Coordinates of C-alpha atoms in Angstrom, one line a residue:
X1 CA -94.2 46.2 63.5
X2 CA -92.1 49.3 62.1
X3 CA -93.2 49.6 58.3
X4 CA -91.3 52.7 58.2
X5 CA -87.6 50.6 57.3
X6 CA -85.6 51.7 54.9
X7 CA -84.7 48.6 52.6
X8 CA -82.0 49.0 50.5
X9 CA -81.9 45.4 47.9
X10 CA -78.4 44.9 46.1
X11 CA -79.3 43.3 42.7
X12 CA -81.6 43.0 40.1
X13 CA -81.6 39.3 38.9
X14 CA -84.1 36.7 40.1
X15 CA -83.4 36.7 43.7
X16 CA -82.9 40.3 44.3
X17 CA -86.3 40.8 42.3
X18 CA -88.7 38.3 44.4
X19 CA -86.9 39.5 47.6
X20 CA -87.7 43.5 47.0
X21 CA -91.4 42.3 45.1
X22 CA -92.2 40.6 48.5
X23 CA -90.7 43.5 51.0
X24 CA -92.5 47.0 48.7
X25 CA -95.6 44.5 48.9
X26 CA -95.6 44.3 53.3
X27 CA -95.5 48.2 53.0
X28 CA -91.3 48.6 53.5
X29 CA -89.8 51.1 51.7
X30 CA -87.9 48.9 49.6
X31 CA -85.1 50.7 46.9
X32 CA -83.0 48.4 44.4
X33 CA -79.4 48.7 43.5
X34 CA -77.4 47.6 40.6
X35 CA -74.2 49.3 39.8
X36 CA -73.2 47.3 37.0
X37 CA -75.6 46.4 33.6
X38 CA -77.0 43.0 34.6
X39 CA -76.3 40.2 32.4
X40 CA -79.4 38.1 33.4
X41 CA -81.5 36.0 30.7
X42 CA -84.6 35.1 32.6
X43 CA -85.6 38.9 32.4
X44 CA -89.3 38.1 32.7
X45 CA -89.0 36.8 35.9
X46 CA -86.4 39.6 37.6
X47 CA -86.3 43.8 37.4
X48 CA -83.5 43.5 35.0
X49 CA -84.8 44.9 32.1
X50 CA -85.8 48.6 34.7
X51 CA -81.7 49.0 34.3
X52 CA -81.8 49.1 30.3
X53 CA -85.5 50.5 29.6
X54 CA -85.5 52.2 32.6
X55 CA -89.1 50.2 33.8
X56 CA -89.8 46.6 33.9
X57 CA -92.5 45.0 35.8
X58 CA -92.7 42.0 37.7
X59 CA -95.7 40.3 38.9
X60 CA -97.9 43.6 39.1
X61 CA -95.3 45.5 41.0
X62 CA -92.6 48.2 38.9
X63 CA -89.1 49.0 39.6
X64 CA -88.2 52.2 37.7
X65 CA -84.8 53.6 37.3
X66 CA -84.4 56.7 39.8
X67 CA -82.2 58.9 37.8
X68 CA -82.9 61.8 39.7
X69 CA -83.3 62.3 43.7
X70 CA -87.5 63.6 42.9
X71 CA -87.8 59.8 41.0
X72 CA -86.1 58.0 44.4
X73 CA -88.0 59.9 47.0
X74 CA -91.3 59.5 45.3
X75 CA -91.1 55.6 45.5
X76 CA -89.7 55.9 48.9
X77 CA -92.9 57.9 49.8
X78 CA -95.4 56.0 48.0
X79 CA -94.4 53.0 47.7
X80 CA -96.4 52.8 44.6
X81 CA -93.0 51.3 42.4
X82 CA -89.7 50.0 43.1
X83 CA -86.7 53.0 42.7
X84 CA -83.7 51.5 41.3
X85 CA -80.2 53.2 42.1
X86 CA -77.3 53.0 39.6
X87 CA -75.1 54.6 41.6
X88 CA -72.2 52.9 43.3
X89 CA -72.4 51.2 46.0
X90 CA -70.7 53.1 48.5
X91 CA -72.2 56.3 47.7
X92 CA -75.3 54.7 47.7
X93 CA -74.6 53.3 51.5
X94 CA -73.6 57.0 52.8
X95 CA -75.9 59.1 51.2
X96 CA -78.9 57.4 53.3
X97 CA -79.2 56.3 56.9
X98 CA -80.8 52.7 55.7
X99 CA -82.3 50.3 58.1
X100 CA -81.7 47.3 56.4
X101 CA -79.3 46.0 53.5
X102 CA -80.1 42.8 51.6
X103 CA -78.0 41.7 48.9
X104 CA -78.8 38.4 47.1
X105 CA -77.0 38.2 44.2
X106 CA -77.6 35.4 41.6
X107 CA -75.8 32.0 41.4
X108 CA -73.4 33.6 38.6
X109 CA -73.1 36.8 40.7
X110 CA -70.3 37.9 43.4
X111 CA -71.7 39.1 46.8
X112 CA -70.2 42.7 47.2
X113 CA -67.9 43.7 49.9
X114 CA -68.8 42.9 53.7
X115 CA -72.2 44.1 55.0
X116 CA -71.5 44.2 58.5
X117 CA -72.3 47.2 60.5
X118 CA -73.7 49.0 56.9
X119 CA -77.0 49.1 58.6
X120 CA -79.0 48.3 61.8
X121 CA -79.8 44.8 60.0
X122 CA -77.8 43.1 57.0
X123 CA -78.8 40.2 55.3
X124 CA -76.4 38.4 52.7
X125 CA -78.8 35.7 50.5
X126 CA -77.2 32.5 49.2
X127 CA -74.1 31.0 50.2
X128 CA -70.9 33.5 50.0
X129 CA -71.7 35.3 53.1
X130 CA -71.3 34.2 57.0
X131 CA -73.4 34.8 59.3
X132 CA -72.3 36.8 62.6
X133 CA -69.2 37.9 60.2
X134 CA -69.7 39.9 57.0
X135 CA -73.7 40.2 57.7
X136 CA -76.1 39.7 60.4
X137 CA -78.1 36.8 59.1
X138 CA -77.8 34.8 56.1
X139 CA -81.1 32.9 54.3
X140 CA -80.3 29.7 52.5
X141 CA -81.0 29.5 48.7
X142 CA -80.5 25.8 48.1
X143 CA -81.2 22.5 49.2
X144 CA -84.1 21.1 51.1
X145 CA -85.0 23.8 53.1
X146 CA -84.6 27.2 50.9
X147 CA -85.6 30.3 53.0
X148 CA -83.8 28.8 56.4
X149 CA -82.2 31.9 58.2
X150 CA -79.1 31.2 59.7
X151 CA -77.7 33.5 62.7
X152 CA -74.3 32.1 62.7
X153 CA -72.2 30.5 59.6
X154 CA -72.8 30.2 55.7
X155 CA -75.0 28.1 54.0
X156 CA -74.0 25.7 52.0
X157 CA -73.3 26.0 48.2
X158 CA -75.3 24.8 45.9
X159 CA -74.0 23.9 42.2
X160 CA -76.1 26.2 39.6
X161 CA -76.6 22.8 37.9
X162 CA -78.5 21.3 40.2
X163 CA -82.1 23.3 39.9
X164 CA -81.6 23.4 36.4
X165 CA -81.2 20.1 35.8
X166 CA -83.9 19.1 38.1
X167 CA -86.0 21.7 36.0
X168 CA -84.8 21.0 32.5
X169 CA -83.0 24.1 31.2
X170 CA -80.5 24.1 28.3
X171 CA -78.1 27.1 28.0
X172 CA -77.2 28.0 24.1
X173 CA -73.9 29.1 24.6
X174 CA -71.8 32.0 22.2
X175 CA -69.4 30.4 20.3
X176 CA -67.6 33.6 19.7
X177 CA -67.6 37.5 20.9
X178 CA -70.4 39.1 18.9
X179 CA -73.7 41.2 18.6
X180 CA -76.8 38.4 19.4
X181 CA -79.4 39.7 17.3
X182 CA -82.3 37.5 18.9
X183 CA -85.6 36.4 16.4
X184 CA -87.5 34.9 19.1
X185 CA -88.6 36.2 22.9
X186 CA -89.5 34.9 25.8
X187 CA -91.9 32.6 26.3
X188 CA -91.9 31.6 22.5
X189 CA -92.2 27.8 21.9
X190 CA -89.4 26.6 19.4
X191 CA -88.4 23.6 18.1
X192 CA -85.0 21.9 17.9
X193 CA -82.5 23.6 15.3
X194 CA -85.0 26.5 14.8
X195 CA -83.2 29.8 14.7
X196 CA -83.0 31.7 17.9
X197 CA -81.4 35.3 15.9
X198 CA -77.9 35.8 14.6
X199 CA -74.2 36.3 16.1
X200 CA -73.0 38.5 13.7
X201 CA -73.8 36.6 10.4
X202 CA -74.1 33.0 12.2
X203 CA -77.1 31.6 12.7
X204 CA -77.9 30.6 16.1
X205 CA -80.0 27.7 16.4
X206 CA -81.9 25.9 19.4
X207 CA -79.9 22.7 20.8
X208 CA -83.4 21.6 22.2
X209 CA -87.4 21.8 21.8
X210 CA -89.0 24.1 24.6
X211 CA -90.1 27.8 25.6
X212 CA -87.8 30.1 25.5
X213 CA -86.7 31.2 29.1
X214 CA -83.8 33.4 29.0
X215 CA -82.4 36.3 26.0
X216 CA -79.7 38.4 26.6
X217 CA -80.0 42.0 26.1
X218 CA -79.0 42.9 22.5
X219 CA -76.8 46.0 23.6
X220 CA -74.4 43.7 25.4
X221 CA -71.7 42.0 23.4
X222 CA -71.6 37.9 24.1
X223 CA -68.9 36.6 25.3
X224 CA -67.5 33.5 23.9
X225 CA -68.2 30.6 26.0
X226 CA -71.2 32.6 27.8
X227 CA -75.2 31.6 27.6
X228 CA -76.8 34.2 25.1
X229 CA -80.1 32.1 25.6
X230 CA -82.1 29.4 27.4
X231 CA -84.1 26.8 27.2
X232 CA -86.8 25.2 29.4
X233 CA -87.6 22.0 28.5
X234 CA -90.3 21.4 31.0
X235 CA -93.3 22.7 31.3
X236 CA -93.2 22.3 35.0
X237 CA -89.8 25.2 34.6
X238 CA -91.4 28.6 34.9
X239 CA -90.4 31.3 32.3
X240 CA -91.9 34.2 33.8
X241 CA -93.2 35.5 37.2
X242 CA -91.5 34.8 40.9
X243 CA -90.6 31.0 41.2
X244 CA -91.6 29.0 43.8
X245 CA -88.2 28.7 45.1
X246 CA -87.7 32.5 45.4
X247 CA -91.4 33.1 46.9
X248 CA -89.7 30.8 49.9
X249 CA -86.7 32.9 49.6
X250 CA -88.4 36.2 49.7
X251 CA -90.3 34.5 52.5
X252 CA -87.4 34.3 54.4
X253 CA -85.9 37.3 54.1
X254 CA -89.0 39.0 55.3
X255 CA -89.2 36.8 58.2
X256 CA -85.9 38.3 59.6
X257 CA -86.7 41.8 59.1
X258 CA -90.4 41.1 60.3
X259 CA -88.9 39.9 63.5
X260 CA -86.1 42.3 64.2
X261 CA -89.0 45.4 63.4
X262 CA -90.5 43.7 66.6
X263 CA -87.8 42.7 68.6
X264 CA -88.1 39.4 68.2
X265 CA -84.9 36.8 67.4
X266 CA -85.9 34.9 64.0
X267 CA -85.4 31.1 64.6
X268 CA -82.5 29.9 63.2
X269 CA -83.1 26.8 61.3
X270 CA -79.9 24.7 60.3
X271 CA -77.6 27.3 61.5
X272 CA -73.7 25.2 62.5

C-alpha cells in the first residue's frame, strides 16, 4: 500500500473534516482546501474554525492554515497536522502533481467544477457528482447504507431534513441582515427563550431547550432567513467530535484510495 499519496480534501465542514481526520491518521499526506470563508455552525465537529483562527483541532488531529509554502510542506512532510490552502482552486490543482482529489462538500454546499482527470483518483462525496463522469468514484452520504462507493452513477439525494429531524436539531434562523453577537458557545445547555447573543440590538432567544450545537462566526454578517445557531435537542445528537455517520463516510473514502494504492477495484455497493 502506497502511503506516499498526495491527498488534496476540498472543504472544511463536517464531511470534508472526518474524511481528511481519517486519511492524515492511515499516514496519507492529506492537505485541506477552502477558497471561500466557510459558513458552517457545527464548528466543533469540522476544521472550520483553522480558516478564521488559523488552527482548530478536531478529535486530536490539527489543521492549520498554510499561509506560506514552509507551513504546507512541513505538514506534507510530517504529517504531524492538517495544512489548509486558501488559495483557489485551480491554482491549487496546477501548482502540485496530486494523487488524489476528494471533495465532499456539506449538504448546503455546491460541489466545485468536474473532478475528472484532475488526478490519478477523484472522489466526489454526496450526491451532486456521477460516477464514471465528473469523478472516478462517488461515496454515498445518505440513506441506509452511508459509505457505499459507487463506480458508475450518482447517489441519491438526501433532504438535509432528514438526519436532522431524525436527530432533533432546531435551526434559530436571522430574521434580518446583521452582526450576531453570540452569549453562549457550543456545547452550552440553554433553556427555551434564553438569550442566545444579540443581532444588532435584538435579542435572540432559543426556540427550544438543548445544547447548543452550531454558532456562526461573529465576523460574518447573517443573512436574513439564514441559521445563525442550532439546537440539539437530543442527547443522542452529537455536538462535537466526528459523528458516526461521517466515521462511515470517512470509512469509505479510505476504502477507495486503500484499494486503488493496491491495485485493487473497490466493490461497488448500490452502484445503477
Amino acid at each position: 500500500m502506497n502511503k506516499e499519496l498526495c491527498v488534496l480534501v476540498c472543504g472544511v465542514g463536517e464531511r470534508a473534516s472526518a474524511v481528511a481526520r481519517r486519511l492524515i491518521g492511515e499516514g496519507y499526506a492529506t492537505v485541506l482546501h477552502q477558497e471561500r470563508p466557510p459558513r458552517s455552525l457545527r464548528r466543533r465537529m469540522c476544521y472550520a474554525d483553522a480558516w478564521f483562527d488559523g488552527v482548530a483541532a478536531l478529535g486530536g488531529v490539527e489543521a492549520r492554515r498554510a499561509d506560506r509554502p514552509t507551513e504546507f510542506l512541513c505538514g506534507m512532510q510530517t504529517r504531524q497536522f492538517l495544512p489548509l490552502l486558501l488559495r483557489p482552486f485551480d491554482e491549487v490543482v496546477e501548482r502540485w502533481p496530486w494523487d488524489v482529489i476528494v471533495s465532499a462538500p456539506d449538504h448546503d454546499e455546491r460541489p466545485p467544477r468536474a473532478l475528472a482527470d484532475l488526478a490519478e483518483l477523484t472522489i466526489g462525496v454526496g450526491s451532486g457528482f456521477v460516477a464514471g463522469s465528473d469523478c472516478d468514484f462517488v461515496v454515498a452520504t445518505d440513506g441506509l447504507d452511508p459509505g457505499a462507493v459507487l463506480r458508475a452513477g450518482d447517489a441519491p439525494p438526501n433532504p438535509r431534513g432528514a438526519d436532522r429531524l431524525a436527530l432533533d436539531y432546531w435551526d434559530v434562523i436571522a430574521a434580518r441582515e446583521g452582526t450576531f453577537a453570540a452569549r453562549k458557545t457550543i456545547g452550552d445547555r440553554i433553556d427555551a427563550e434564553e438569550i442566545l447573543g444579540f443581532l444588532g440590538e435584538e435579542p435572540v432567544r432559543a426556540p427550544v431547550a438543548g445544547r447548543l450545537s452550531g454558532l456562526a462566526r461573529p465576523e460574518q454578517t447573517a443573512l436574513p432567513g439564514a441559521p445563525i445557531a442550532e439546537i440539539a435537542t437530543s442527547d443522542r445528537a452529537p455536538v462535537a467530535g466526528v459523528a458516526d455517520r461521517n466515521k462511515l463516510i470517512a470509512r469509505g473514502v479510505s476504502f477507495a484510495v486503500e484499494m486503488e494504492a493496491g491495485g485493487w477495484t473497490p466493490v461497488s455497493i448500490g452502484s445503477r
